[in-house]
Coordinates of C-alpha atoms in Angstrom, one line a residue:
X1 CA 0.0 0.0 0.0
X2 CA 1.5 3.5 -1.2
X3 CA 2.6 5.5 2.2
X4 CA 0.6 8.4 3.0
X5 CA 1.3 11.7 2.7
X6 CA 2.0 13.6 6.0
X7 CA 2.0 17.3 7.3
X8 CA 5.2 19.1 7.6
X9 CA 4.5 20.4 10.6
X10 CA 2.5 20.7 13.4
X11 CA 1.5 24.4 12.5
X12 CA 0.4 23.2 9.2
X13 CA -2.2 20.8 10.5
X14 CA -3.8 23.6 12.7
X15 CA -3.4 25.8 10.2
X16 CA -4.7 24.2 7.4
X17 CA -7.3 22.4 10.1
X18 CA -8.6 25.8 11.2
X19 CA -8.7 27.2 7.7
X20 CA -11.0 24.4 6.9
X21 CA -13.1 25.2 9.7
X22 CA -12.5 29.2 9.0
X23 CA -14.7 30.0 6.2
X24 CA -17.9 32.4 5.0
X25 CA -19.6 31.4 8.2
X26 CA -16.9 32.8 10.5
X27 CA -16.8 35.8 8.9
X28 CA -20.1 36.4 7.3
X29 CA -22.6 34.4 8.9
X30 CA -20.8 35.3 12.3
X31 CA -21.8 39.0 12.6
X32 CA -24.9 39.3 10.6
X33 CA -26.3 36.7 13.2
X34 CA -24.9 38.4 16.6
X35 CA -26.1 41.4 15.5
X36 CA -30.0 39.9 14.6
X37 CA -29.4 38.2 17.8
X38 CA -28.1 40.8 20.1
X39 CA -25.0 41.2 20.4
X40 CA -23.1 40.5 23.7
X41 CA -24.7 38.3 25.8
X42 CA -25.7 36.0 21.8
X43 CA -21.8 35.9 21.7
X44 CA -21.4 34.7 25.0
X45 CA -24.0 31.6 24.5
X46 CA -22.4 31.0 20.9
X47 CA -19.1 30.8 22.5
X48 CA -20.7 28.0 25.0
X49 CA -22.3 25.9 22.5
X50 CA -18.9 26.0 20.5
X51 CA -17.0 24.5 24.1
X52 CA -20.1 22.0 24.4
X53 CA -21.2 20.8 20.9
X54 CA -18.7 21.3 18.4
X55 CA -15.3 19.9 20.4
X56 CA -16.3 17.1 21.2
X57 CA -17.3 15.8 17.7
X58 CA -14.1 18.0 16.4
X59 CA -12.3 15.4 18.5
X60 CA -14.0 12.5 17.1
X61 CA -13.4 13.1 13.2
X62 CA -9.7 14.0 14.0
X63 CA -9.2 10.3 16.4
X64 CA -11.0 8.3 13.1
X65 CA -9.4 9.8 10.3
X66 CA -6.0 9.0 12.0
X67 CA -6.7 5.5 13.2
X68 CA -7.8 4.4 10.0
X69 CA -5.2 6.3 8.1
X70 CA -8.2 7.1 5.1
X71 CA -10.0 10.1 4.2
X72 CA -14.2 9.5 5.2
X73 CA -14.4 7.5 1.5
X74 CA -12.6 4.5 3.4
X75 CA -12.4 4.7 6.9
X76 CA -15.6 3.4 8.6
X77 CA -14.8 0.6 6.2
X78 CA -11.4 0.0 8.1
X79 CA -12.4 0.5 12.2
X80 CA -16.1 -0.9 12.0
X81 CA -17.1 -4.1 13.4
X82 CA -17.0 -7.3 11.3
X83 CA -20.9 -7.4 9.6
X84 CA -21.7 -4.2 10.7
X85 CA -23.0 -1.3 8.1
X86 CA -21.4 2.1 9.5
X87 CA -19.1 2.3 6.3
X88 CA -22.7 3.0 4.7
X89 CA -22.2 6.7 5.8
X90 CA -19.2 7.3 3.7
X91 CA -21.4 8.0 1.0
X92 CA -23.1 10.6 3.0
X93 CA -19.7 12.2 4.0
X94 CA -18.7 12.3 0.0
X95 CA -21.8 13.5 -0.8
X96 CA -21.7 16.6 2.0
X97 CA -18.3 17.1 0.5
X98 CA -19.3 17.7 -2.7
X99 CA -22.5 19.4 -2.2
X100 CA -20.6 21.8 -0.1
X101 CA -18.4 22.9 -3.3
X102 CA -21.9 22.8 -5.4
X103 CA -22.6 26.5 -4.0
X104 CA -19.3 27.4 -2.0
X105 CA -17.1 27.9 -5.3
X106 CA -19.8 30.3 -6.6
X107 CA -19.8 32.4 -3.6
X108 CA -16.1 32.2 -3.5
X109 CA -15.7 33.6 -6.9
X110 CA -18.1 36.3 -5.1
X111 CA -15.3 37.2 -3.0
X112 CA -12.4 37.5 -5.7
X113 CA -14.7 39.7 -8.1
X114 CA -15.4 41.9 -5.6
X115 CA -11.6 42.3 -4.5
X116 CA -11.2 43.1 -8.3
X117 CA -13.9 45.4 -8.5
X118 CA -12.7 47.0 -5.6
X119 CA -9.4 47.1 -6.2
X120 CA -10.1 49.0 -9.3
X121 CA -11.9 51.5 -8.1
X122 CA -15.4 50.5 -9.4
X123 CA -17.6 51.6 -6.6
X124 CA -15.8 55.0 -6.2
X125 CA -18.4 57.8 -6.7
X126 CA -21.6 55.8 -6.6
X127 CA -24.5 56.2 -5.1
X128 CA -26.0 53.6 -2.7
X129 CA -28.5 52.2 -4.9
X130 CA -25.9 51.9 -7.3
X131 CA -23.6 50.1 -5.2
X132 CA -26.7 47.8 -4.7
X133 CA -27.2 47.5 -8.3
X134 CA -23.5 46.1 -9.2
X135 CA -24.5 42.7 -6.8
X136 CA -27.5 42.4 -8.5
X137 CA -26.4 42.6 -12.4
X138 CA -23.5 40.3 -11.0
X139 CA -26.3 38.1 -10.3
X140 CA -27.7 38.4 -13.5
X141 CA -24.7 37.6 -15.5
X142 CA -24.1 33.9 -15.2
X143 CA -20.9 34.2 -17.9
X144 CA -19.7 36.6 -15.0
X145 CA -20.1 34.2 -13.0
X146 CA -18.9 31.2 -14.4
X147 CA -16.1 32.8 -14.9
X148 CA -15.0 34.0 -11.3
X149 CA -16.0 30.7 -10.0
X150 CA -13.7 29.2 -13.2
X151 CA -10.7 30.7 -11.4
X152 CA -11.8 29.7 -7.9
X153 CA -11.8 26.3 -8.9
X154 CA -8.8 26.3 -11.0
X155 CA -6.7 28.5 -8.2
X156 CA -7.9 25.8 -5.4
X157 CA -6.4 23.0 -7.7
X158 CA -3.8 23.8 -8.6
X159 CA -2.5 24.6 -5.0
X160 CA -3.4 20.8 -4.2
X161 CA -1.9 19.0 -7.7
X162 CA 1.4 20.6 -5.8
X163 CA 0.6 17.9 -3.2
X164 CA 0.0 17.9 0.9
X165 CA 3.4 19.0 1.9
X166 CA 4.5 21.8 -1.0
X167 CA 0.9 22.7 -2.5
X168 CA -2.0 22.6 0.5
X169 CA 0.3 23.0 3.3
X170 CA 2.7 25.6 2.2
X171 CA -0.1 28.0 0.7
X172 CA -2.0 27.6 3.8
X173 CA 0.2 28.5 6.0
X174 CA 1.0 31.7 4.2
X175 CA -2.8 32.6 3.3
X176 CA -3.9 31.8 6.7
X177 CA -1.2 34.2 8.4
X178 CA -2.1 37.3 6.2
X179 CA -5.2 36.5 7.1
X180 CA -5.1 36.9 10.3
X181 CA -2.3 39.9 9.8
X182 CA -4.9 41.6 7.4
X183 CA -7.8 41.3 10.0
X184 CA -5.8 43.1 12.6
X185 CA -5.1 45.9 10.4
X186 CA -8.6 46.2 9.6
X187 CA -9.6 45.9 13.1
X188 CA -7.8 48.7 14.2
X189 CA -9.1 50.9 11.8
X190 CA -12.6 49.9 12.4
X191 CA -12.2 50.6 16.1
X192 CA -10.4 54.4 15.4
X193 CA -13.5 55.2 13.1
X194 CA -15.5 58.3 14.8
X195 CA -18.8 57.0 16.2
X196 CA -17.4 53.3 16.7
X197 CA -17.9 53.5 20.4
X198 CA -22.0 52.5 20.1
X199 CA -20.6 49.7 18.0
X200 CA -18.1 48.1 20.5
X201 CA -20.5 48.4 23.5
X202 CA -23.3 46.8 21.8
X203 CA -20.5 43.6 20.8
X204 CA -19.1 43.9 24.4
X205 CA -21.3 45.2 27.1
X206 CA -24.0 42.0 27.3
X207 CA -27.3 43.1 27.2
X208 CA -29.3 40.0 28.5
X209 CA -32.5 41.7 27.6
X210 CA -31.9 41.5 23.9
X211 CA -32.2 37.7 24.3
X212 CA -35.6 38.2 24.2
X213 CA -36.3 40.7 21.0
X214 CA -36.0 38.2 18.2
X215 CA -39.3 37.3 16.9
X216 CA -39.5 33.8 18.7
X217 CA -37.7 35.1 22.1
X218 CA -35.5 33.3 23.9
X219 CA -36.0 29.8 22.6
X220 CA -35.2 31.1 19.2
X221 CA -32.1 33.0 20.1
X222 CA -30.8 30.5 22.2
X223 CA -30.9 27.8 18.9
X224 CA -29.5 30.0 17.0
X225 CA -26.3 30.4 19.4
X226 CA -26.7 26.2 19.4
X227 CA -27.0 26.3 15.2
X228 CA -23.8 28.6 14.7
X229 CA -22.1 27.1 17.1
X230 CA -22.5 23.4 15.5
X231 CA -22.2 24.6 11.8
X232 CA -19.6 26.9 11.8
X233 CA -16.9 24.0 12.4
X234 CA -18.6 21.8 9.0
X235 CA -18.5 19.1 11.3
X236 CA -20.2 15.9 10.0
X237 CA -18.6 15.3 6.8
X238 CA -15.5 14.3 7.6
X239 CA -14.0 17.5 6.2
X240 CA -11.4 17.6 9.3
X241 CA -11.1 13.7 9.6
X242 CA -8.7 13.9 6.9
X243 CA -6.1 16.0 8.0
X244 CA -6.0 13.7 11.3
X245 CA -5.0 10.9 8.9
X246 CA -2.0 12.9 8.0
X247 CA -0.5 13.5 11.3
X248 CA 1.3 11.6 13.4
X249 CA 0.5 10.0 17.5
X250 CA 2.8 12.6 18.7
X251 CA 0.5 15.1 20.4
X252 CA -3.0 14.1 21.8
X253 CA -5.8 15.1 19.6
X254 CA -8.0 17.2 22.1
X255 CA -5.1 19.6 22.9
X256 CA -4.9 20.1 18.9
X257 CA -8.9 20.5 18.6
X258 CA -8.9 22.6 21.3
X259 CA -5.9 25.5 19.5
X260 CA -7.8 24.6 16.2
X261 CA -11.2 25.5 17.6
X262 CA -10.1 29.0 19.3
X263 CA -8.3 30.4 16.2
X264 CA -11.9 29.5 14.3
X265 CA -13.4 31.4 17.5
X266 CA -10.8 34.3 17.2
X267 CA -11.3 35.1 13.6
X268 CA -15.1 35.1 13.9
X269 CA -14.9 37.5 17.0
X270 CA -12.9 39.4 15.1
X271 CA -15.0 40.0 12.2
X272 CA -17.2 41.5 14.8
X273 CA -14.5 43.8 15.8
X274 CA -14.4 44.9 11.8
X275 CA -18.5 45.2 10.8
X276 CA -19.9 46.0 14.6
X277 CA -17.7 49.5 14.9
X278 CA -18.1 50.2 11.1
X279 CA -22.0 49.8 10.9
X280 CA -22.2 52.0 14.2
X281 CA -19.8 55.1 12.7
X282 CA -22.0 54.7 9.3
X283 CA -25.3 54.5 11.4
X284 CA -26.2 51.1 8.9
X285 CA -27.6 47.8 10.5
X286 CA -25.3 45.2 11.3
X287 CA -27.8 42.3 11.3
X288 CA -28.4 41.8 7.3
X289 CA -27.5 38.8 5.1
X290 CA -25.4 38.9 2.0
X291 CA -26.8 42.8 1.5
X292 CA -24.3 43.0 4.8
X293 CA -21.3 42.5 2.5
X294 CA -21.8 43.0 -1.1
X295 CA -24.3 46.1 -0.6
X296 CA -23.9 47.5 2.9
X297 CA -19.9 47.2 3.2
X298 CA -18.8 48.9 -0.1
X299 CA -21.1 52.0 1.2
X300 CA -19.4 52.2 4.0
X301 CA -15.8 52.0 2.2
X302 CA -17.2 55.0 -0.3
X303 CA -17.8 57.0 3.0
X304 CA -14.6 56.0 4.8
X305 CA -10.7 57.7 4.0
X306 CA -8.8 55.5 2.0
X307 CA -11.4 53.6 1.7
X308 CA -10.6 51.9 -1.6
X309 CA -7.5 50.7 0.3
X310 CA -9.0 49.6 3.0
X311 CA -12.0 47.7 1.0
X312 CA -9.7 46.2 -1.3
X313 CA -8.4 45.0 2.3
X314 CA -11.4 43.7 3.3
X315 CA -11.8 42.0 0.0
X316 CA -8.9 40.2 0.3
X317 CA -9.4 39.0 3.6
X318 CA -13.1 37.6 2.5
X319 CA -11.1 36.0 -0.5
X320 CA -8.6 34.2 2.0
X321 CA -11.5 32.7 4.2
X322 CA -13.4 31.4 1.1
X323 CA -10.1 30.1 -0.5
X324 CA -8.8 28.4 2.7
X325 CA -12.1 25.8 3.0
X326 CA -12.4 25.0 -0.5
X327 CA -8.3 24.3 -0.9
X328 CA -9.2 22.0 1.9
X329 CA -12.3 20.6 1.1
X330 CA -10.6 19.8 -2.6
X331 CA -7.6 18.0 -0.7
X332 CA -10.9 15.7 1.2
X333 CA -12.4 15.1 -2.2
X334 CA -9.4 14.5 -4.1
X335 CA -8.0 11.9 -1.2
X336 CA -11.7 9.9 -1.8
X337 CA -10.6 8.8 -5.5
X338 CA -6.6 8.2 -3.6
X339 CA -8.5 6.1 -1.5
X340 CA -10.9 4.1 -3.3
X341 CA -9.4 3.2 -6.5
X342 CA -5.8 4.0 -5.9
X343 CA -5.9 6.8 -8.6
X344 CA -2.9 9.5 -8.4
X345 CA -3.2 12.6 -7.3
X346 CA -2.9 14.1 -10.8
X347 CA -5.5 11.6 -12.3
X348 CA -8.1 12.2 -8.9
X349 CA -7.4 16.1 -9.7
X350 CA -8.7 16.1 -13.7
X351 CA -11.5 14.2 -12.7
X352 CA -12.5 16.7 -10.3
X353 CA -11.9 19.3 -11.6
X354 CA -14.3 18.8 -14.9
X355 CA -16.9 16.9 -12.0
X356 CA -16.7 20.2 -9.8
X357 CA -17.3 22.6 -12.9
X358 CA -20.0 20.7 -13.6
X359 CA -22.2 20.6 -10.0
X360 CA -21.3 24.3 -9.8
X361 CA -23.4 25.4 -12.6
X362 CA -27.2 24.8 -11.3
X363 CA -26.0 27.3 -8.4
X364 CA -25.1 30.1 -10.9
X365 CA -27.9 29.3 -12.9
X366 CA -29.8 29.5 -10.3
X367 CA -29.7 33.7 -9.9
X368 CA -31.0 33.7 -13.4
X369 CA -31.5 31.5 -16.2
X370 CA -32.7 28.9 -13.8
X371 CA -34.3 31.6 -11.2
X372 CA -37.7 30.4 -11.2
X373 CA -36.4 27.1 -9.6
X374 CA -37.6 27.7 -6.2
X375 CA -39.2 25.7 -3.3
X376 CA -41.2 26.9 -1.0
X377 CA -39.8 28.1 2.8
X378 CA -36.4 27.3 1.0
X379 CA -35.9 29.2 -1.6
X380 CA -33.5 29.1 -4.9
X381 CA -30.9 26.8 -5.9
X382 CA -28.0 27.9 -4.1
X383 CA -30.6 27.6 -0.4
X384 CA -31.9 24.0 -1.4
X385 CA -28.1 23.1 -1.9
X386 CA -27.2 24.7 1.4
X387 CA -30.2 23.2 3.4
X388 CA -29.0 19.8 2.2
X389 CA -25.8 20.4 3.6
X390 CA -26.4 22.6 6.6
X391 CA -29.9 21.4 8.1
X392 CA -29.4 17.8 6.8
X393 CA -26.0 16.3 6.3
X394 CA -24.1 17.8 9.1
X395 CA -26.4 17.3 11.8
X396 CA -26.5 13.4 10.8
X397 CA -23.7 13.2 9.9
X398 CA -22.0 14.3 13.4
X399 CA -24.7 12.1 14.7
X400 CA -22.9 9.1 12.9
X401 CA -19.3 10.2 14.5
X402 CA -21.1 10.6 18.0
X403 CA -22.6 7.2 17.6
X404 CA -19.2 4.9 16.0
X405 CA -17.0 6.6 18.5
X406 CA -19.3 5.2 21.7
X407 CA -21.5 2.8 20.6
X408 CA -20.4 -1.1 21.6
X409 CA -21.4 -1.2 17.8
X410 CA -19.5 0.8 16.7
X411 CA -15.9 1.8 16.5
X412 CA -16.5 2.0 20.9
X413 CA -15.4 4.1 23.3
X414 CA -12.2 2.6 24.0
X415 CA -11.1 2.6 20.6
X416 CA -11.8 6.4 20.1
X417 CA -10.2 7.0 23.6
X418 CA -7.1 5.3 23.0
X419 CA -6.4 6.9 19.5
X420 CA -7.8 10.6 21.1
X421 CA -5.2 10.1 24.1
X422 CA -2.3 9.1 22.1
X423 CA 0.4 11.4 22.3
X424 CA 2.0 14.4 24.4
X425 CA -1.1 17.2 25.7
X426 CA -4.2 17.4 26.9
X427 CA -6.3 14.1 27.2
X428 CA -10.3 13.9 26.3
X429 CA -11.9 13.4 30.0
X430 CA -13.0 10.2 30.6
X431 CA -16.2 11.4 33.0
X432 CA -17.7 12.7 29.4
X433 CA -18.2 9.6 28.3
X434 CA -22.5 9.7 29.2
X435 CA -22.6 13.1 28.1
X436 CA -21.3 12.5 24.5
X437 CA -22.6 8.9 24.4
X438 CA -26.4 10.3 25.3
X439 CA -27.0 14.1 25.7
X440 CA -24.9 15.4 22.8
X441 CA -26.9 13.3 20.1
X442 CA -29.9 13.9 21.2
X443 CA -29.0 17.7 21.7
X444 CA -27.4 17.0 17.9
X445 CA -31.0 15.4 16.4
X446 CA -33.0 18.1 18.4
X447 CA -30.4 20.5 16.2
X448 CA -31.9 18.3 13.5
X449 CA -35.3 18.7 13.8
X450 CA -35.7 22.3 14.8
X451 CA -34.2 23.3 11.6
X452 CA -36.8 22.1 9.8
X453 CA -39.4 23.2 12.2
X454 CA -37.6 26.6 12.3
X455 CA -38.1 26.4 8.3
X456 CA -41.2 25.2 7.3
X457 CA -43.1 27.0 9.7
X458 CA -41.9 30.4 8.7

């Protein structure tokens, strides 16, 4: 059997690890919903439903992907039970996998056409209804499109046909740490803008009250916290099980979920620290969806000094985030054809390449040749992909890790102990094991279901 590839250092794992996990949702889902949902004291339960829900399973895709040594295409196949049917879910995982790319690619081409718009000056001198109608006519152009999301694609391949080591790990490491240099730039101007004070407070000062002003109260706040908290890792799909089966049993795997899971936590916070300050000095509303950064954002860059500069910043950054989950998420897909018929890396990469084209088209289609494709409490193409993904294959799917890692039918619980514990650092606690064995699915499959009730009874 060919040797597998391995990470050149332990930086590169958490690195690449957290970029997985660091995507749109971090820094664009992130805000929009603290602001909807109240700022403070939301951040404060988000940031307990991240400690509660989402390490633990972080845990248990990192200890299965390195004891089986395969990417999720193979490796229920390898720890399961003799007779058993757990491997069944690796089409699940592959399918989450690619059905993630299906609409991420598109909105990551978002991203670079908007650093190049910016960049070149394009929103300089217009008006705000303007501004808004550049994102719609983007929206209507699906050669535009295709074309931005061509050299999403193409940019994220051809960082992985340069392999684990010089391609996925190298750029990573160097896209990830201008990320985080270019976020603290643009925090600090944020925070210096005049009239950012109301901003900060509201994102600092809790304000349990607010809890209660979303249109459900409480109850709906609080699941919210629970949903962003769960989702914002892409937990489920084995997304992160593959970079544990490049690393070694040096270091114990909780320690390394743990520093993986508060650099995904510091980036989102700090995208706060960018949009919270900036909607306040601009007197704009910080809880919006996409209107928040294709429409909203580039206003408040026209307004701002330098603010070509500093948008073009901003731009980048976005561009980074994308980039750094879908480089990742290509290195999971392309390791499923590795894995299962022993393709190369070259031959896995054509294949995907022309398969990943392909599934990416009904989601730019979808904002306008195919835009009266709709379903109903769901919406257009790209919301029926991300529903499948989001409200069904991640919930379930962490379900499935949750169950094989505890279950006597499973992989069991001293198995994924064991291989969790192996190595120098912290070591999972052992008095979890009725917590994660019991209470965490069933707070995982009330995740489930609430999404849908949360949906369809809009």
């Amino acid at each position: 059997m060919k040797k597998r590839e391995k990470f050149g250092s332990r930086l590169g794992f958490i690195l690449i690890s957290a970029g997985c996990a660091i995507g749109l949702g971090n820094v664009w889902r992130f805000p929009y919903i603290a602001g909807q949902y109240g700022g403070a004291a939301f951040v404060l339960i988000y940031l307990l439903f991240l400690l509660i829900l989402g390490l633990p399973i972080m845990v248990m895709e990192f200890a299965v992907g390195r004891a089986s040594q395969q990417s999720a295409a193979r490796s229920f196949h390898v720890l399961e039970p003799k007779g058993t049917k757990w491997h069944l879910y690796s089409y699940g995982a592959m399918l989450g996998n690619y059905m993630l790319m299906a609409f991420y690619t598109t909105v990551g081409g978002w991203m670079l056409s908007y650093f190049y718009k910016t960049a070149r000056g394009e929103f300089s001198g217009l008006s705000p209804d303007q501004v808004g109608g550049v994102f719609s006519d983007m929206l209507g152009n699906p050669l535009y499109l295709i074309f931005w999301m061509c050299l999403t694609v193409l940019i994220s391949f051809a960082v992985c046909s340069r392999g684990l080591k010089n391609g996925v790990e190298k750029v990573n490491k160097v896209m990830m740490l201008a990320l985080l240099a270019i976020m603290i730039i643009l925090v600090f101007r944020s925070v210096t803008l005049e009239g950012a004070g109301e901003g900060l407070t509201f994102y600092l000062k809790p304000d349990f009250s607010k809890l209660y002003e979303a249109e459900g109260g409480l109850f709906e706040t609080i699941f919210a916290a629970m949903g962003q908290a769960f989702f914002t890792l892409s937990l489920g799909i084995g997304a992160l099980a593959i970079f544990g089966s490049y690393i070694g049993k040096e270091r114990s795997l909780t320690g390394e979920a743990i520093s993986i899971t508060i650099l995904d936590t510091f980036v989102a916070l700090m995208s706060g620290f960018i949009i919270f300050p900036a909607a306040a000095a601009f007197g704009v509303d910080a809880g919006q969806g996409p209107s928040l950064i294709f429409i909203t954002l580039p206003n408040i860059f026209n307004q701002m000094a330098g603010g070509r500069l500093w948008g073009s910043l901003f731009f980048v950054f976005m561009s980074f985030a994308a980039l750094s989950t879908i480089i990742a998420v290509f290195e999971n897909i392309i390791s499923f054809g590795m894995d299962l018929w022993g393709w190369s890396r070259k031959k896995t990469i054509v294949f995907n390449l022309i398969f990943i084209l392909l599934i990416s088209m009904p989601c730019i289609l979808g904002f306008n040749v195919l835009s009266s494709i709709s379903l109903p409490h769901i919406g257009d193409i790209q919301s029926i992909e991300d529903f499948i993904v989001s409200n069904n294959l991640l919930p379930l799917g962490s379900m499935v890790y949750l169950l094989f890692c505890t279950s006597r039918r499973g992989w069991g619980w001293k198995n994924f102990l064991q291989e969790a514990d192996s190595g120098e650092g912290l070591k999972f606690p052992k008095w979890l094991r009725i917590y994660v064995s019991y209470i965490l699915p069933a707070i995982v499959f009330f995740i489930f279901i609430m999404g849908y009730v949360l949906k369809f009874s809009a």
